[in-house]
Amino acid sequence: GRIPGTAMPPEWAASGAKLALPLEVEFCKEACAEYSMNKERLLGDGKPNFRAVEPLNEPTFVSAQGVKRVEVTPGAYGCELQRSESQQYSFRFFLDFPDGAVRNDVELP
């Protein structure tokens, strides 16, 4: 459903529907196997030191058509020091959902 104070487009989840995906992941110590993941801008400044994040299960959700499985492929994560004086870090990660998922008016592209 809609979350107040976010930048969600007005039509997104206007019905109040939610798309919950129970997903377990492992944040691995190993570096990303694919060079292209090290270029993901979401993770920071592009230093090639990102680590792999692996999905441990295939999540499901219930739609009007019944139980739907959602494919999840590995991604990457990174942790960067933001402010040394306060020891604040940013922790970012991503996974890919190649086929997306749709429940009512909520869509995971």
PDB file of C-alpha atoms in Angstrom:
ATOM      1  CA  GLY A   1       0.000   0.000   0.000  1.00  0.00           C
ATOM      2  CA  ARG A   2       0.934   3.620  -0.094  1.00  0.00           C
ATOM      3  CA  ILE A   3       3.554   4.842   2.308  1.00  0.00           C
ATOM      4  CA  PRO A   4       3.213   8.484   3.405  1.00  0.00           C
ATOM      5  CA  GLY A   5       6.191  10.743   2.785  1.00  0.00           C
ATOM      6  CA  THR A   6       7.735   8.693  -0.044  1.00  0.00           C
ATOM      7  CA  ALA A   7       8.274   9.595  -3.671  1.00  0.00           C
ATOM      8  CA  MET A   8       5.863   6.910  -4.856  1.00  0.00           C
ATOM      9  CA  PRO A   9       3.901   7.935  -7.957  1.00  0.00           C
ATOM     10  CA  PRO A  10       0.243   8.690  -7.041  1.00  0.00           C
ATOM     11  CA  GLU A  11      -1.101   5.749  -9.073  1.00  0.00           C
ATOM     12  CA  TRP A  12       1.289   3.209  -7.517  1.00  0.00           C
ATOM     13  CA  ALA A  13      -0.494   1.058  -4.913  1.00  0.00           C
ATOM     14  CA  ALA A  14      -3.446   3.459  -4.851  1.00  0.00           C
ATOM     15  CA  SER A  15      -5.662   0.448  -4.075  1.00  0.00           C
ATOM     16  CA  GLY A  16      -3.761  -0.181  -0.852  1.00  0.00           C
ATOM     17  CA  ALA A  17      -2.423  -3.514  -2.128  1.00  0.00           C
ATOM     18  CA  LYS A  18       0.973  -4.757  -1.001  1.00  0.00           C
ATOM     19  CA  LEU A  19       3.448  -7.071  -2.685  1.00  0.00           C
ATOM     20  CA  ALA A  20       5.275  -8.887   0.087  1.00  0.00           C
ATOM     21  CA  LEU A  21       8.068 -11.206  -1.031  1.00  0.00           C
ATOM     22  CA  PRO A  22       9.501 -13.357   1.776  1.00  0.00           C
ATOM     23  CA  LEU A  23      13.096 -13.614   0.601  1.00  0.00           C
ATOM     24  CA  GLU A  24      16.168 -14.857   2.417  1.00  0.00           C
ATOM     25  CA  VAL A  25      19.572 -13.717   1.202  1.00  0.00           C
ATOM     26  CA  GLU A  26      23.195 -14.329   2.065  1.00  0.00           C
ATOM     27  CA  PHE A  27      25.694 -11.498   2.056  1.00  0.00           C
ATOM     28  CA  CYS A  28      28.833 -13.316   0.900  1.00  0.00           C
ATOM     29  CA  LYS A  29      32.468 -12.540   1.611  1.00  0.00           C
ATOM     30  CA  GLU A  30      33.405 -13.265  -1.992  1.00  0.00           C
ATOM     31  CA  ALA A  31      33.712 -10.484  -4.525  1.00  0.00           C
ATOM     32  CA  CYS A  32      31.174 -10.282  -7.332  1.00  0.00           C
ATOM     33  CA  ALA A  33      31.815 -12.805 -10.074  1.00  0.00           C
ATOM     34  CA  GLU A  34      30.558 -10.476 -12.790  1.00  0.00           C
ATOM     35  CA  TYR A  35      32.474  -7.313 -13.605  1.00  0.00           C
ATOM     36  CA  SER A  36      29.249  -5.579 -14.696  1.00  0.00           C
ATOM     37  CA  MET A  37      27.945  -5.694 -11.099  1.00  0.00           C
ATOM     38  CA  ASN A  38      30.946  -3.664  -9.985  1.00  0.00           C
ATOM     39  CA  LYS A  39      29.727  -0.843 -12.220  1.00  0.00           C
ATOM     40  CA  GLU A  40      26.323  -0.593 -10.492  1.00  0.00           C
ATOM     41  CA  ARG A  41      25.949   3.102  -9.597  1.00  0.00           C
ATOM     42  CA  LEU A  42      23.494   2.359  -6.792  1.00  0.00           C
ATOM     43  CA  LEU A  43      26.338   0.876  -4.764  1.00  0.00           C
ATOM     44  CA  GLY A  44      28.517   3.960  -4.660  1.00  0.00           C
ATOM     45  CA  ASP A  45      31.591   5.328  -6.325  1.00  0.00           C
ATOM     46  CA  GLY A  46      32.331   2.374  -8.578  1.00  0.00           C
ATOM     47  CA  LYS A  47      35.331   0.966  -6.764  1.00  0.00           C
ATOM     48  CA  PRO A  48      35.476  -2.696  -7.809  1.00  0.00           C
ATOM     49  CA  ASN A  49      35.235  -4.052  -4.268  1.00  0.00           C
ATOM     50  CA  PHE A  50      31.607  -5.052  -4.112  1.00  0.00           C
ATOM     51  CA  ARG A  51      30.653  -8.417  -2.684  1.00  0.00           C
ATOM     52  CA  ALA A  52      28.052 -10.915  -3.841  1.00  0.00           C
ATOM     53  CA  VAL A  53      24.549 -11.223  -2.396  1.00  0.00           C
ATOM     54  CA  GLU A  54      22.819 -14.531  -3.139  1.00  0.00           C
ATOM     55  CA  PRO A  55      19.110 -15.353  -2.889  1.00  0.00           C
ATOM     56  CA  LEU A  56      18.542 -18.454  -0.755  1.00  0.00           C
ATOM     57  CA  ASN A  57      14.951 -19.141  -1.759  1.00  0.00           C
ATOM     58  CA  GLU A  58      12.453 -18.374  -4.483  1.00  0.00           C
ATOM     59  CA  PRO A  59       9.790 -16.123  -2.959  1.00  0.00           C
ATOM     60  CA  THR A  60       6.082 -16.547  -3.608  1.00  0.00           C
ATOM     61  CA  PHE A  61       3.020 -14.379  -3.192  1.00  0.00           C
ATOM     62  CA  VAL A  62      -0.697 -14.915  -3.647  1.00  0.00           C
ATOM     63  CA  SER A  63      -2.439 -13.100  -6.484  1.00  0.00           C
ATOM     64  CA  ALA A  64      -5.967 -13.368  -7.866  1.00  0.00           C
ATOM     65  CA  GLN A  65      -4.599 -16.144 -10.099  1.00  0.00           C
ATOM     66  CA  GLY A  66      -3.190 -18.129  -7.165  1.00  0.00           C
ATOM     67  CA  VAL A  67       0.341 -18.617  -5.841  1.00  0.00           C
ATOM     68  CA  LYS A  68       3.035 -16.958  -7.983  1.00  0.00           C
ATOM     69  CA  ARG A  69       6.752 -17.709  -7.824  1.00  0.00           C
ATOM     70  CA  VAL A  70       9.190 -14.848  -8.389  1.00  0.00           C
ATOM     71  CA  GLU A  71      12.587 -15.489  -9.945  1.00  0.00           C
ATOM     72  CA  VAL A  72      15.454 -13.720  -8.172  1.00  0.00           C
ATOM     73  CA  THR A  73      19.015 -13.613  -9.476  1.00  0.00           C
ATOM     74  CA  PRO A  74      22.187 -12.743  -7.533  1.00  0.00           C
ATOM     75  CA  GLY A  75      23.227  -9.168  -6.976  1.00  0.00           C
ATOM     76  CA  ALA A  76      25.858  -7.267  -5.078  1.00  0.00           C
ATOM     77  CA  TYR A  77      26.356  -5.158  -1.987  1.00  0.00           C
ATOM     78  CA  GLY A  78      28.713  -2.470  -0.796  1.00  0.00           C
ATOM     79  CA  CYS A  79      29.438  -0.600   2.389  1.00  0.00           C
ATOM     80  CA  GLU A  80      31.025   2.851   2.393  1.00  0.00           C
ATOM     81  CA  LEU A  81      32.141   5.141   5.160  1.00  0.00           C
ATOM     82  CA  GLN A  82      30.077   8.327   4.848  1.00  0.00           C
ATOM     83  CA  ARG A  83      31.415  10.386   7.759  1.00  0.00           C
ATOM     84  CA  SER A  84      34.577   9.334   9.517  1.00  0.00           C
ATOM     85  CA  GLU A  85      33.996  11.559  12.566  1.00  0.00           C
ATOM     86  CA  SER A  86      30.681   9.892  13.355  1.00  0.00           C
ATOM     87  CA  GLN A  87      31.495   6.473  11.893  1.00  0.00           C
ATOM     88  CA  GLN A  88      28.399   6.566   9.686  1.00  0.00           C
ATOM     89  CA  TYR A  89      28.286   4.026   6.905  1.00  0.00           C
ATOM     90  CA  SER A  90      25.972   3.468   3.976  1.00  0.00           C
ATOM     91  CA  PHE A  91      25.045  -0.124   3.202  1.00  0.00           C
ATOM     92  CA  ARG A  92      23.471  -0.700  -0.199  1.00  0.00           C
ATOM     93  CA  PHE A  93      22.547  -3.816  -2.082  1.00  0.00           C
ATOM     94  CA  PHE A  94      20.566  -4.983  -5.059  1.00  0.00           C
ATOM     95  CA  LEU A  95      19.078  -8.156  -6.478  1.00  0.00           C
ATOM     96  CA  ASP A  96      17.526  -8.624  -9.892  1.00  0.00           C
ATOM     97  CA  PHE A  97      13.986  -9.798 -10.591  1.00  0.00           C
ATOM     98  CA  PRO A  98      14.175 -10.662 -14.316  1.00  0.00           C
ATOM     99  CA  ASP A  99      10.463 -11.327 -14.803  1.00  0.00           C
ATOM    100  CA  GLY A 100       9.211  -8.811 -12.243  1.00  0.00           C
ATOM    101  CA  ALA A 101       6.026  -9.381 -10.271  1.00  0.00           C
ATOM    102  CA  VAL A 102       2.554  -7.804 -10.303  1.00  0.00           C
ATOM    103  CA  ARG A 103      -0.151  -7.860  -7.664  1.00  0.00           C
ATOM    104  CA  ASN A 104      -3.162  -5.629  -8.349  1.00  0.00           C
ATOM    105  CA  ASP A 105      -1.726  -2.150  -8.991  1.00  0.00           C
ATOM    106  CA  VAL A 106       1.663  -2.884  -7.384  1.00  0.00           C
ATOM    107  CA  GLU A 107       4.461  -3.824  -9.740  1.00  0.00           C
ATOM    108  CA  LEU A 108       8.052  -4.877  -9.264  1.00  0.00           C
ATOM    109  CA  PRO A 109       9.596  -4.148 -12.672  1.00  0.00           C
TER     110      PRO A 109
END
